Short mmCIF file of C-alpha atoms in Angstrom, two decimals:
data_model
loop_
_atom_site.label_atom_id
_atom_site.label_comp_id
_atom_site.label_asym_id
_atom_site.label_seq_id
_atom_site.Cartn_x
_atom_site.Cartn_y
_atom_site.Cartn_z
CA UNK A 84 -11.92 20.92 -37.58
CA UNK A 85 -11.47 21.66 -34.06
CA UNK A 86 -14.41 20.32 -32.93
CA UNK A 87 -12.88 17.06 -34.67
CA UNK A 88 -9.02 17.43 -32.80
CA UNK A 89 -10.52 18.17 -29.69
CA UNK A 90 -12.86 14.92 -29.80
CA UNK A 91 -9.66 12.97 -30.70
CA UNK A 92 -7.71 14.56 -27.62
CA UNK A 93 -10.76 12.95 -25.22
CA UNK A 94 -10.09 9.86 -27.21
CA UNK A 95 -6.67 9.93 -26.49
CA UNK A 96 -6.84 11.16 -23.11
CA UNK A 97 -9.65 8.34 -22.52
CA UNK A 98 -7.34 5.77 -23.78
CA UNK A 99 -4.34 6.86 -22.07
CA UNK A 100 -5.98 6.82 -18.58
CA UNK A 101 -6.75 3.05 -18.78
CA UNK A 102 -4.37 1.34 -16.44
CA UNK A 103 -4.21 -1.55 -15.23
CA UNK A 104 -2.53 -2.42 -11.35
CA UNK A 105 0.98 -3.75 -12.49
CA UNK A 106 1.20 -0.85 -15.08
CA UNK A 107 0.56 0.89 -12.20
CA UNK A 108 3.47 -0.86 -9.73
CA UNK A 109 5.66 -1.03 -12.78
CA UNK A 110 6.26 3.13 -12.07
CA UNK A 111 8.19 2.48 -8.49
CA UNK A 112 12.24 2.63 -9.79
CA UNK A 113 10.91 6.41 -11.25
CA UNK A 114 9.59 7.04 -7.52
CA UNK A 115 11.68 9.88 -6.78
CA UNK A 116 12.99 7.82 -3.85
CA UNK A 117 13.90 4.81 -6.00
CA UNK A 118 15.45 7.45 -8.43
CA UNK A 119 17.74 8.41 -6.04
CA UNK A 120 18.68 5.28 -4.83
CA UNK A 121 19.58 4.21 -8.02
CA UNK A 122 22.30 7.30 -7.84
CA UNK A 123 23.58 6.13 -5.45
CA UNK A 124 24.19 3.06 -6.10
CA UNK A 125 26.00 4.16 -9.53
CA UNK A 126 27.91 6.30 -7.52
CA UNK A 127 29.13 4.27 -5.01
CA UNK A 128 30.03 0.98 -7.42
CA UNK A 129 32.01 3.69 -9.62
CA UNK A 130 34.23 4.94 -5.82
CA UNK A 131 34.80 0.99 -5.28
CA UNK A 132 35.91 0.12 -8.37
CA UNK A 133 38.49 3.17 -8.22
CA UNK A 134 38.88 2.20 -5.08
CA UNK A 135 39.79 -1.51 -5.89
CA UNK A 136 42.13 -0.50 -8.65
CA UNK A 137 44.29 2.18 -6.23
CA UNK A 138 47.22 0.48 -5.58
CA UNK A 139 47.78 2.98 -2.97
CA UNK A 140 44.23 1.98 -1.14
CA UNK A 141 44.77 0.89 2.36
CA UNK A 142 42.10 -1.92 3.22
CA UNK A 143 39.72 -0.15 5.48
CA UNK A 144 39.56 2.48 2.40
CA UNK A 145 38.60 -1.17 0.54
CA UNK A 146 36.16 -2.25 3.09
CA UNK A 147 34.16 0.88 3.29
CA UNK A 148 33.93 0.89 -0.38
CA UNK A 149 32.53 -2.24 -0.63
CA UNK A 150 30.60 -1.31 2.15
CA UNK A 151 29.15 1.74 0.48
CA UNK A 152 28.70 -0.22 -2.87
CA UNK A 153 26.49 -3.24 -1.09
CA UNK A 154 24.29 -0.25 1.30
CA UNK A 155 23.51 1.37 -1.75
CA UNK A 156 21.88 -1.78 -3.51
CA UNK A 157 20.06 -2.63 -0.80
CA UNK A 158 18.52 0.53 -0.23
CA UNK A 159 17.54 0.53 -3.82
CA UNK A 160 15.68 -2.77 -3.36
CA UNK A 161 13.90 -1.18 -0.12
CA UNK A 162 12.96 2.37 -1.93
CA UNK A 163 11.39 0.57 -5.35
CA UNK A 164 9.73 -1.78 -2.54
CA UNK A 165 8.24 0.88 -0.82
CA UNK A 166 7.24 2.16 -4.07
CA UNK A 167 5.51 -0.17 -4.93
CA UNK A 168 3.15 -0.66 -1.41
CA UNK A 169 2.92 3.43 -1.84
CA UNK A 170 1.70 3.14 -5.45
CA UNK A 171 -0.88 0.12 -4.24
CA UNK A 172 -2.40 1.73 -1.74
CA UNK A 173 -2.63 4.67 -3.72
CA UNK A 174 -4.50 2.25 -6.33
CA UNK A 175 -6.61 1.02 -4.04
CA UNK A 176 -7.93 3.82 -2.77
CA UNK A 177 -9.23 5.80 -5.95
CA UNK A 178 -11.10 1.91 -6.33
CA UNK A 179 -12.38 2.68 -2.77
CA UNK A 180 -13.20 6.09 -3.44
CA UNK A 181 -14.97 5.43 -6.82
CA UNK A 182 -17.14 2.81 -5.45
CA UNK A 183 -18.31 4.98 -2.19
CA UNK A 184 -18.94 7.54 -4.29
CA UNK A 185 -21.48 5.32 -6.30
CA UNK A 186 -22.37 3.92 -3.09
CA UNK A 187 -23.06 7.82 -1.95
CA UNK A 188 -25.16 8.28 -5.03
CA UNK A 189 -27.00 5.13 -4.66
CA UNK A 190 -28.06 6.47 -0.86
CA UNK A 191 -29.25 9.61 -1.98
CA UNK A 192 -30.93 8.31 -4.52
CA UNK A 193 -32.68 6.00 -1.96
CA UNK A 194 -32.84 8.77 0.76
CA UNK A 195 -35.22 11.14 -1.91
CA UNK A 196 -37.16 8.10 -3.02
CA UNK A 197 -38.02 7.88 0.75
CA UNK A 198 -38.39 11.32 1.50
CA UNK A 199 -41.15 11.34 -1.85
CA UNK A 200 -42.77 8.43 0.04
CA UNK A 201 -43.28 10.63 3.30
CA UNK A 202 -43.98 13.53 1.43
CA UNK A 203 -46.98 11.05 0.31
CA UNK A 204 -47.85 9.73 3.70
CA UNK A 205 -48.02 13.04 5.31
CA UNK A 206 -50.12 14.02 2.51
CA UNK A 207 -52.18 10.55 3.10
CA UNK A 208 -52.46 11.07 7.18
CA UNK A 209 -50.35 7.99 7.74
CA UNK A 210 -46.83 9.78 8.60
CA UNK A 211 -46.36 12.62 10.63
CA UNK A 212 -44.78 16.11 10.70
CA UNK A 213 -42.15 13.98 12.55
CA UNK A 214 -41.69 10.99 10.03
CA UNK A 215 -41.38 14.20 6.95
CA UNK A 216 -38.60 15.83 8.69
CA UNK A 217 -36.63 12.72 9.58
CA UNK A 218 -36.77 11.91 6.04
CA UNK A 219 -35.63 15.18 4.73
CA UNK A 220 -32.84 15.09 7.37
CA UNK A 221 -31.67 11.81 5.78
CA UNK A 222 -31.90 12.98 2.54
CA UNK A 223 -29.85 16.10 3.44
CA UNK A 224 -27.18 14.03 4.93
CA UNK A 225 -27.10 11.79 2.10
CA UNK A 226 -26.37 14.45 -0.36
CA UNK A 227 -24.00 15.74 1.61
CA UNK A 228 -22.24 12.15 2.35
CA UNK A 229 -21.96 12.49 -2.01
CA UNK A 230 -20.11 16.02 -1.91
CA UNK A 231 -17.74 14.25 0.64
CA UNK A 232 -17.70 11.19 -1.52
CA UNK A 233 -16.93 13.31 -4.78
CA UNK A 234 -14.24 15.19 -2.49
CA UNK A 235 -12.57 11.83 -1.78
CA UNK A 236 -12.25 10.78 -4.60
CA UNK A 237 -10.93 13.65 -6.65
CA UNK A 238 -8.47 13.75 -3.54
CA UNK A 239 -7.40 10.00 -4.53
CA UNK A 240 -7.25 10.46 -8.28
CA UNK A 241 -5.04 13.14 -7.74
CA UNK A 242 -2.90 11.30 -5.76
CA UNK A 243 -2.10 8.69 -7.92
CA UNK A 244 -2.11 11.04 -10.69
CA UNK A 245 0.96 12.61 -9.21
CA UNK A 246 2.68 9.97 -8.26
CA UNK A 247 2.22 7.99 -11.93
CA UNK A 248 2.36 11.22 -14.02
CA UNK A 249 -0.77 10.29 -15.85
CA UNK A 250 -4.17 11.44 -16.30
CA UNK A 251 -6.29 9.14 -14.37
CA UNK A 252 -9.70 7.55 -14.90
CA UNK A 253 -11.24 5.93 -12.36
CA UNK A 254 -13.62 4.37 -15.18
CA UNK A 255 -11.15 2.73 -16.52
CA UNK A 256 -8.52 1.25 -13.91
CA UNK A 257 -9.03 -2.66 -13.66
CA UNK A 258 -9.93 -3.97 -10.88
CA UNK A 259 -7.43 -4.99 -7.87
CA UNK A 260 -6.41 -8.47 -9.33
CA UNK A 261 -7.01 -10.35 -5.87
CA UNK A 262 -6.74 -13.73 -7.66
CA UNK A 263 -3.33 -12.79 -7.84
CA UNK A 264 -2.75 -11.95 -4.29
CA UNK A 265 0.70 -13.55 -3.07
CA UNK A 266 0.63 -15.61 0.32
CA UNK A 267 1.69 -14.75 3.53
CA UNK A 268 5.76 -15.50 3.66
CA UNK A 269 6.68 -17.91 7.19
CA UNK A 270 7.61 -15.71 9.88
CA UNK A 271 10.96 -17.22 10.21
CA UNK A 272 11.67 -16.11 6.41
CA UNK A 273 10.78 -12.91 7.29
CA UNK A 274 12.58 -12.78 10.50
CA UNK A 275 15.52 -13.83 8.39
CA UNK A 276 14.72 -11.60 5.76
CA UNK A 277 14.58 -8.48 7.83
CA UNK A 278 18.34 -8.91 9.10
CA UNK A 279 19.81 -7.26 5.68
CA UNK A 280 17.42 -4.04 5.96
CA UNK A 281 19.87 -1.36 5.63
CA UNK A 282 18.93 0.15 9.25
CA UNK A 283 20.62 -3.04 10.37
CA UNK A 284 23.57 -3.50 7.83
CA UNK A 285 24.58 0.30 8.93
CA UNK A 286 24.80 -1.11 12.28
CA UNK A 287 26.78 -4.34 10.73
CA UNK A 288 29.14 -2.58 9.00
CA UNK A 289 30.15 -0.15 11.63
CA UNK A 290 30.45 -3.39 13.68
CA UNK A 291 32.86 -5.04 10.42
CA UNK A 292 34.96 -1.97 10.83
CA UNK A 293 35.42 -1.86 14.61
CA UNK A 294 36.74 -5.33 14.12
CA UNK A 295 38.64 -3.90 11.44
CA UNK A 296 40.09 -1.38 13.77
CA UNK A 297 41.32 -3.95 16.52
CA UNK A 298 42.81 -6.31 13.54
CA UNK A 299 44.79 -3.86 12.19
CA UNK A 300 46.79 -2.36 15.44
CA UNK A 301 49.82 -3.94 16.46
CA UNK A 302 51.94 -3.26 19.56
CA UNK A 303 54.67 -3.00 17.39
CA UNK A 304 53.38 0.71 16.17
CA UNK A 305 50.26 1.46 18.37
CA UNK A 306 50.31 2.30 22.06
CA UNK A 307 48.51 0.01 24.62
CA UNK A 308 46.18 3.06 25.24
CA UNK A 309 45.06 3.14 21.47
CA UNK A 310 44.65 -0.83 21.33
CA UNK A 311 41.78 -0.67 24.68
CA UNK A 312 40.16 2.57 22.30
CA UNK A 313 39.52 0.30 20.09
CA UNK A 314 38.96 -2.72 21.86
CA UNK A 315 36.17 -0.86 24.28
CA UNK A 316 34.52 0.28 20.65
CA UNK A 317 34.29 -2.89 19.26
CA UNK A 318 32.61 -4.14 22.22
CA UNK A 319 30.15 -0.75 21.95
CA UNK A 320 29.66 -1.24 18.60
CA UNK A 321 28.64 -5.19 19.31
CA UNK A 322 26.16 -4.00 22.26
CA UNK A 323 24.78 -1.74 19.64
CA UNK A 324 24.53 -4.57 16.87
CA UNK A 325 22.80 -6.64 19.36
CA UNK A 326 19.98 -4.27 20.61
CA UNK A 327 19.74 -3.24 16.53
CA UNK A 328 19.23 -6.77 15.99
CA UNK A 329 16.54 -7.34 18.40
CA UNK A 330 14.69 -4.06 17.37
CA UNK A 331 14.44 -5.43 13.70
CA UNK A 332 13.19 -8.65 14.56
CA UNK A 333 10.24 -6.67 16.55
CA UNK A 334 9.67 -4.66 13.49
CA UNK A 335 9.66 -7.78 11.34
CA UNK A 336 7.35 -9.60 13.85
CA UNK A 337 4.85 -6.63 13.80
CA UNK A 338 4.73 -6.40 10.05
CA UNK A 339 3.97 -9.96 9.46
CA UNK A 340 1.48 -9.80 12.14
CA UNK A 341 -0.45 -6.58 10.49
CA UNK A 342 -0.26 -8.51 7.14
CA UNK A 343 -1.98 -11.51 8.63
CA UNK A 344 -4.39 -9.67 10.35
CA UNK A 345 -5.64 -8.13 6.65
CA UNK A 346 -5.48 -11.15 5.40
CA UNK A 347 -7.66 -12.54 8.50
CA UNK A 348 -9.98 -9.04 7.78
CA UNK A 349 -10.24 -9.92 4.22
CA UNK A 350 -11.30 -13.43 4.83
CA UNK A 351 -14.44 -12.28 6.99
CA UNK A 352 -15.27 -9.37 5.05
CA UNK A 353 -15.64 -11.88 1.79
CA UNK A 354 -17.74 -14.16 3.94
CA UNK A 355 -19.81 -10.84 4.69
CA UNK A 356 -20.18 -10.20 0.99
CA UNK A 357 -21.35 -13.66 0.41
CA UNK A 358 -24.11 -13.38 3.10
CA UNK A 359 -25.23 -10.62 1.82
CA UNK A 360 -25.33 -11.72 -1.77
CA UNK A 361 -27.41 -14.32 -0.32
CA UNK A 362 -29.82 -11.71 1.68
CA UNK A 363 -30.24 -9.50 -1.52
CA UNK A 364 -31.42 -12.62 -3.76
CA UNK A 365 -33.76 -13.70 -0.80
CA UNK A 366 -35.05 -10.17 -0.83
CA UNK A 367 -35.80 -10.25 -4.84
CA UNK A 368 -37.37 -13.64 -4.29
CA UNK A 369 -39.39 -12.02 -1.91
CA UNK A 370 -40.13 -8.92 -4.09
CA UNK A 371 -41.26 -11.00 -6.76
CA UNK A 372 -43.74 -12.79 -4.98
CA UNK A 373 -45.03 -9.62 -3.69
CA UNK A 374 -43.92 -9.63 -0.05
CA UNK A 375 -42.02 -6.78 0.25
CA UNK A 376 -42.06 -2.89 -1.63
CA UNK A 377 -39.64 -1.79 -4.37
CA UNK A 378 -37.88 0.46 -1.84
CA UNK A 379 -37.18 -2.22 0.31
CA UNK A 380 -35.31 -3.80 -2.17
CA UNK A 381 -33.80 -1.19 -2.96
CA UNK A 382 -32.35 -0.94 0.82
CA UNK A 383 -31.72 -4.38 0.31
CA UNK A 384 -29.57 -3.66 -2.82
CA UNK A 385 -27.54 -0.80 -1.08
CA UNK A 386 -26.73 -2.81 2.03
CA UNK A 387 -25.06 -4.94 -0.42
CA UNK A 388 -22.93 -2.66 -1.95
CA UNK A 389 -22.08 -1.65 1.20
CA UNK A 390 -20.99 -5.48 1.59
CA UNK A 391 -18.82 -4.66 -1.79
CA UNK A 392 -17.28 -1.50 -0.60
CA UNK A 393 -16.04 -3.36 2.73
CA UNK A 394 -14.62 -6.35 1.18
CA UNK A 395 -12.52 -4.07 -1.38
CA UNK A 396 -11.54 -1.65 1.41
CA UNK A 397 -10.07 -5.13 2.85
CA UNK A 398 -8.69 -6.29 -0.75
CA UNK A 399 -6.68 -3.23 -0.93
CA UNK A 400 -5.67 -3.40 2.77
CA UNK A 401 -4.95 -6.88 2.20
CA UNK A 402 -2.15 -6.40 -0.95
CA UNK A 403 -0.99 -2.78 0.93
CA UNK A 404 0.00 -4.87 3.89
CA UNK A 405 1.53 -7.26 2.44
CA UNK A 406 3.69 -4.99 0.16
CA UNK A 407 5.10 -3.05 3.24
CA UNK A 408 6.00 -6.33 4.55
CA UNK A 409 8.13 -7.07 1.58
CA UNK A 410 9.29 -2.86 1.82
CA UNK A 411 10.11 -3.45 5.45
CA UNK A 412 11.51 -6.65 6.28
CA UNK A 413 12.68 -7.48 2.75
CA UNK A 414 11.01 -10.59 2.50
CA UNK A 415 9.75 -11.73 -1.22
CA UNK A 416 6.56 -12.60 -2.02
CA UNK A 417 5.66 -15.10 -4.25
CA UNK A 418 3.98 -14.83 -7.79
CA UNK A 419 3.91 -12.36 -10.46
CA UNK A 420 3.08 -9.60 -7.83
CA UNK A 421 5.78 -10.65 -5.95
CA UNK A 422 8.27 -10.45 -8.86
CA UNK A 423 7.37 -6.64 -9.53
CA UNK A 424 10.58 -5.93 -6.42
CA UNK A 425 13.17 -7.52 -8.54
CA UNK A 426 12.77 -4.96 -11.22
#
């Protein structure tokens, strides 16, 4: 009987562990991050609507409530956003992980097959003491490229283990759903974008209440020396806007720029893949006829998972890169992906 419950609990467990990459995304507003966000966004609509219904509320009290109240949804938008490029990469990279670790098993493999055919040529007289030792060296640093493989991606699982709360199996996670990949927004909607971070609105609303300030002195009741206070901190506080401005629109600029530069990555690394797709049938054209050994097809076949490995590394960089250019600048994406940041 416990043989049977404890076969059911792996079938459970096995079951449970099959995700797919929106199930994955779909955890970002219970990010602890996004979690608190949320509170304070709840917190501050609740001061601004007993705020708005003070009769006794002055109107800067007003206007930082509302202030408060709009700050806090925005940087709920930015924390699930980030949240979502966090939980992507970290998706990413157990895919990455799992596949060099097959790659690393595939090498040493390959590395002992050769270092049984020098062990045979030495015996032969057609390698020397040499050619045996380079081989064994290989095959040593293969094995160990698999313990650092296995270590990699035990160090990824767990990763997005604790960021999900589920047991993970790299098995059984679906592959990164590139067809879905959304485009590259215009720079000047990103530019645009970017000017409602909450870095920025900070700066925007300290500049809304500085003019505030100024409005609401009057000769009548404030001294001439209080009026130039507030005059000369408006004018500080626009300086300030200013230089925040231009600092965003660099950050915006250099996010779009890393995103196309993936996407640039990604397009040469799948014209890579294809080449060597096209190299590896060559090669078992070649092997049938008899032209070439099994183990150089087998080289052949490892070169082009290599190929593999690369253009998913640039897949995962690709959808990463573009997700912290939504997280950063604001910016939406389009398509389903895209749609996961209006959660």
């Amino acid at each position: 009987m416990k043989k049977i419950l404890f076969t059911l609990g792996l079938v459970v467990a096995h079951t449970a562990a099959a995700l797919s990459f929106s199930d994955v995304l779909s955890a970002a507003p219970s990010r602890p991050d996004a979690v608190s966000a949320q509170l304070r966004l709840i917190n501050a609509e609740s001061t601004m609507l007993r705020t708005e219904a003070d009769p006794l509320a002055l109107r800067i009290d007003r206007l930082q409530a509302g202030q408060a109240a709009e700050l806090a949804g925005v940087e709920l938008r930015q924390a699930r956003l980030t949240a979502i490029a966090d939980l992507a990469e970290a998706y990413g990279n157990v895919l990455v992980a799992h596949l060099g670790q097959q790659l690393a098993a595939d090498g040493l493999d390959l590395a002992q097959s050769g270092l049984q055919i020098a062990e045979i040529r030495f015996a032969n007289g057609s390698a020397t003491q040499l050619d045996l030792r380079d081989a064994q060296v290989a095959a040593d640093e293969a094995a160990a490229g698999l313990q650092t493989a296995g270590s990699a991606l035990r160090l990824a699982v767990s990763n997005l283990e604790g960021m999900i709360g589920e047991t993970v199996d790299p098995e059984q996670l679906e592959p990164l759903p590139v067809g879905q990949l959304p485009a590259l927004p215009d720079l000047d909607a990103v530019l645009s974008a970017a000017l409602s971070v909450p870095q920025l609105l900070q700066v925007e609303h300290g500049l809304e209440l500085a003019t505030a300030a100024v409005e609401m002195l009057d000769p009548s009741y404030a001294s001439a020396a209080q009026i130039e206070n507030a005059r000369t901190q408006l004018e500080t506080t626009e300086q300030l806007a200013s230089e925040a401005r231009r600092g965003i629109q660099r950050m915006a600029r250099n996010l779009h720029l890393t995103a196309q530069n993936a996407l640039t990555s990604l397009e040469v690394e799948r014209d890579a893949h294809a080449n060597a797709a096209e190299r590896h049938e060559f090669e078992r054209q070649r092997l049938d006829g008899g032209l070439i050994s099994e183990i150089a097809f087998r080289q052949s076949a490892l070169q082009l998972r290599q190929a593999e490995l690369s253009l998913l590394q640039a897949e995962s960089a690709a959808l990463t890169e573009l997700f912290r250019l939504s997280a950063g600048s604001l910016v939406g994406l389009s398509g389903p992906l895209g749609q996961l940041g209006d959660r």
